[in-house]
One Martini backbone bead per residue (centre of mass of N, CA, C, O) as a GRO file, in nm:
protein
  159
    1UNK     BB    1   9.220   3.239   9.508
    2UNK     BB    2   9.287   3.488   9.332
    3UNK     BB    3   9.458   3.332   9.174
    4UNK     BB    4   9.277   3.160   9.029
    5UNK     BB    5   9.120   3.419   8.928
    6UNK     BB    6   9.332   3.534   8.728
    7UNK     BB    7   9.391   3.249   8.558
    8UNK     BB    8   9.054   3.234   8.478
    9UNK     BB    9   9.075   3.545   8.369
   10UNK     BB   10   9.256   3.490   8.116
   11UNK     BB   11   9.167   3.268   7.998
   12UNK     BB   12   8.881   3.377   7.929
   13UNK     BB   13   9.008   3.581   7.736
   14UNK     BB   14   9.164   3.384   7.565
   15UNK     BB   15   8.904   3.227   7.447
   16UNK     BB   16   8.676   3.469   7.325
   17UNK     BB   17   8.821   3.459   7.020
   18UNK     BB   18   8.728   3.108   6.987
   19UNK     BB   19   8.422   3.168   6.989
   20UNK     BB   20   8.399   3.396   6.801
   21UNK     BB   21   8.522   3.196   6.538
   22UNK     BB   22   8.310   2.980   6.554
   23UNK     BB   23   8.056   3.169   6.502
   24UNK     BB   24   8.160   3.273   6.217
   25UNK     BB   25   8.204   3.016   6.064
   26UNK     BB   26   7.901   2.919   6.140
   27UNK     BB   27   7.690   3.161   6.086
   28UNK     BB   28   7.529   3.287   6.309
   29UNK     BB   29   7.260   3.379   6.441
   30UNK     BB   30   7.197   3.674   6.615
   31UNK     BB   31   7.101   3.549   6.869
   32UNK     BB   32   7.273   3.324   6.885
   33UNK     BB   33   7.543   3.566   6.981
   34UNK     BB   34   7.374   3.718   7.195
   35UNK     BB   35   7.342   3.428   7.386
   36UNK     BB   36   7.633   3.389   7.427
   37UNK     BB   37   7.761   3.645   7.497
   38UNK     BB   38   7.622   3.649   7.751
   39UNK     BB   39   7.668   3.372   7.867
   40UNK     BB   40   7.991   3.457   7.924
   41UNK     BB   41   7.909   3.627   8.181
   42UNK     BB   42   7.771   3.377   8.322
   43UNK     BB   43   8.062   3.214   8.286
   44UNK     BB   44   8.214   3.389   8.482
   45UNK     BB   45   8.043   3.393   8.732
   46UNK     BB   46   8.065   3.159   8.785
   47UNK     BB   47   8.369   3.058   8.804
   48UNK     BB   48   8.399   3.264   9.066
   49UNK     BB   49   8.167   3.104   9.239
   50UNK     BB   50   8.347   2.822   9.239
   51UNK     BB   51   8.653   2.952   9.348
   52UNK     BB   52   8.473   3.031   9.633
   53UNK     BB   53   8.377   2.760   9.718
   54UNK     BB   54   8.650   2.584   9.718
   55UNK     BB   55   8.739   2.749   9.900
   56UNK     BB   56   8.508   2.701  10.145
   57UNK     BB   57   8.574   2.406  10.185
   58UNK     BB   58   8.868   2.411  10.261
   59UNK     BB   59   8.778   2.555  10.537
   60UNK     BB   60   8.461   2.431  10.605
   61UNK     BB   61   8.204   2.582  10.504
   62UNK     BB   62   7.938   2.406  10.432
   63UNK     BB   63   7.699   2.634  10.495
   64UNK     BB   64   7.758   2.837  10.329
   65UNK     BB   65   7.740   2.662  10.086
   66UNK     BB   66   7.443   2.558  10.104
   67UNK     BB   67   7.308   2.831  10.089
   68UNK     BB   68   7.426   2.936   9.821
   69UNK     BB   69   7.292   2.690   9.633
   70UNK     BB   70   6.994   2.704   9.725
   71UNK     BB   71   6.955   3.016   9.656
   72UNK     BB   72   7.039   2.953   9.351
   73UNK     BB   73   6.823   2.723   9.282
   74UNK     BB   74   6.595   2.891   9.362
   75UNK     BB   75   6.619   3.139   9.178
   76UNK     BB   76   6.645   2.934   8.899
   77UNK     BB   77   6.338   2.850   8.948
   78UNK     BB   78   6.156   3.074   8.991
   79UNK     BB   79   6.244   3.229   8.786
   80UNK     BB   80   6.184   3.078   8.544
   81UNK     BB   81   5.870   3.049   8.577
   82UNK     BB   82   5.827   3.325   8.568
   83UNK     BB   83   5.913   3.384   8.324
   84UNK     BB   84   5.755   3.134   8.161
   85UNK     BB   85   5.452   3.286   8.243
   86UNK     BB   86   5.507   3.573   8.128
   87UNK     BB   87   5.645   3.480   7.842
   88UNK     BB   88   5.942   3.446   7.785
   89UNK     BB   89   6.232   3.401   7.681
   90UNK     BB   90   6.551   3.357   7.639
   91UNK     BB   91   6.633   3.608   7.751
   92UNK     BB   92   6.553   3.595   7.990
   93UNK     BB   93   6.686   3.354   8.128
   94UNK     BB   94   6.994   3.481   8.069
   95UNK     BB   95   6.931   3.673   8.301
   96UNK     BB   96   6.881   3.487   8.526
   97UNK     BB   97   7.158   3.331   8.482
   98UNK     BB   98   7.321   3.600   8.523
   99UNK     BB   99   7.196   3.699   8.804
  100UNK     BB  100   7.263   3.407   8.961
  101UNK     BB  101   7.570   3.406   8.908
  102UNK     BB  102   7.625   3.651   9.012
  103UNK     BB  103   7.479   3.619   9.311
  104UNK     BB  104   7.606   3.401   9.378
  105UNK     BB  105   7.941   3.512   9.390
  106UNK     BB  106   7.879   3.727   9.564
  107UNK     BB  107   7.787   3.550   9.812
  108UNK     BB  108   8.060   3.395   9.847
  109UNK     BB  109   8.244   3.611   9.898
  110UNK     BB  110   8.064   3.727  10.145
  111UNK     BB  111   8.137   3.506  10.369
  112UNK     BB  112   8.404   3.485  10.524
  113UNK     BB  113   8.294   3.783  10.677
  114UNK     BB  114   8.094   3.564  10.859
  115UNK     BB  115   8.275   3.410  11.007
  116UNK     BB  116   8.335   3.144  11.231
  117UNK     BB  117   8.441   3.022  11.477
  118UNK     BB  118   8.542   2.691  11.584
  119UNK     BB  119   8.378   2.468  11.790
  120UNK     BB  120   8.596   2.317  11.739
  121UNK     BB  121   8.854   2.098  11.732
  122UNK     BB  122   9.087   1.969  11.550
  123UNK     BB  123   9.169   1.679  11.419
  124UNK     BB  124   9.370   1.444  11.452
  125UNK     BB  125   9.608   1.214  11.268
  126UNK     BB  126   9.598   0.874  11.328
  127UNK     BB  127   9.790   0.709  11.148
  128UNK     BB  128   9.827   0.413  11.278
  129UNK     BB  129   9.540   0.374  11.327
  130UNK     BB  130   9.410   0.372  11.078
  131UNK     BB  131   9.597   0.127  10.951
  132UNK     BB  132   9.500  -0.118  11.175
  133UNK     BB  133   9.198  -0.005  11.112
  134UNK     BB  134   9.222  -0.143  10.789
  135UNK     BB  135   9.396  -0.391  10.728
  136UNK     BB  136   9.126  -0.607  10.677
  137UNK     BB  137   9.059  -0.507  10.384
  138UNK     BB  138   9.282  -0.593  10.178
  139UNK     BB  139   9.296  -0.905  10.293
  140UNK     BB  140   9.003  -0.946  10.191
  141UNK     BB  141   9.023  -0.870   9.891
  142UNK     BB  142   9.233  -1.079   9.858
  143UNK     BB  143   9.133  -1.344   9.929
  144UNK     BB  144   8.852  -1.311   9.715
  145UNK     BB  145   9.033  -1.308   9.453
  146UNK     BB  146   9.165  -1.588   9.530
  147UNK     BB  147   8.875  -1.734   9.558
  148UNK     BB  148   8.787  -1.661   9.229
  149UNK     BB  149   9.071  -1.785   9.108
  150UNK     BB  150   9.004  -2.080   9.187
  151UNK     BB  151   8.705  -2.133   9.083
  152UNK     BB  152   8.777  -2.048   8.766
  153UNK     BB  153   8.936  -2.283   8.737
  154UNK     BB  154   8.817  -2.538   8.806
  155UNK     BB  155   8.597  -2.488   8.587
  156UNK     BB  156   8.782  -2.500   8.370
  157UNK     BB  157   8.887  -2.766   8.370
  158UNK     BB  158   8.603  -2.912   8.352
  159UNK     BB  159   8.538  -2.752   8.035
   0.00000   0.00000   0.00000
């Protein structure tokens, strides 16, 4: 994982003069030049917690992973609400945005250290049983695509 995350932070650094110049170029107003600034911190904060959640996923910890996603989920809905009944504008948002990312990724971060031991043990994969009780799925894939091409010939004869 955390491969992946300095890969990321990398990439993402090295994007950052090429949005840089296309907002130059695109002669952007000052606000949205820095609702984009903004919004970059907070995908990069999304990024991490992205690869923090890919990591526990690989691990099986499903559960992890979907409390952090509901929490974050609940927090970007509630909050976005509160924003804008408070009477809030795109900063606002922006900032809720920035918040609900670094709240994901920090929270992702710290499941593993939640981590329980598994109740049960790993299934073991059998080979043999899988091919054998899957074999009549292809089997009769083909013959019904056989029956299929045997229907349009003869249509097409009589037409």
């Amino acid at each position: 994982v955390h491969r992946v995350v300095k890969l990321r932070a990398v990439v993402f650094v090295a994007l950052l003069p090429v949005v840089g110049v296309v907002m130059w170029m695109g002669e952007y107003d000052r606000t949205t030049v820095q609702v984009t600034a903004l919004l970059a911190f907070s995908s990069f904060a999304a990024l991490l917690g992205d690869t923090y959640r890919s990591g526990l996923l690989g691990l099986q910890e499903m559960g992890a992973t979907a409390r952090v996603t509901v929490l974050t989920k609940l927090m970007r809905t509630v909050g976005a609400v509160a924003v804008l009944v408070a009477g809030g504008r795109v900063f606002g948002l922006v900032f809720l945005e920035i918040a609900a990312a670094t709240g994901g990724a920090v929270l992702y971060l710290s499941a593993p250290r939640q981590r329980r031991r598994p109740q049960t043990e790993p299934t073991r994969f059998e080979g043999r049983l899988l091919v054998g009780a899957s074999a009549p799925c292809p089997l009769l894939g083909v013959a019904r695509v056989v029956y299929q091409q045997i229907g349009r010939a003869s249509c097409s004869d009589r037409g």
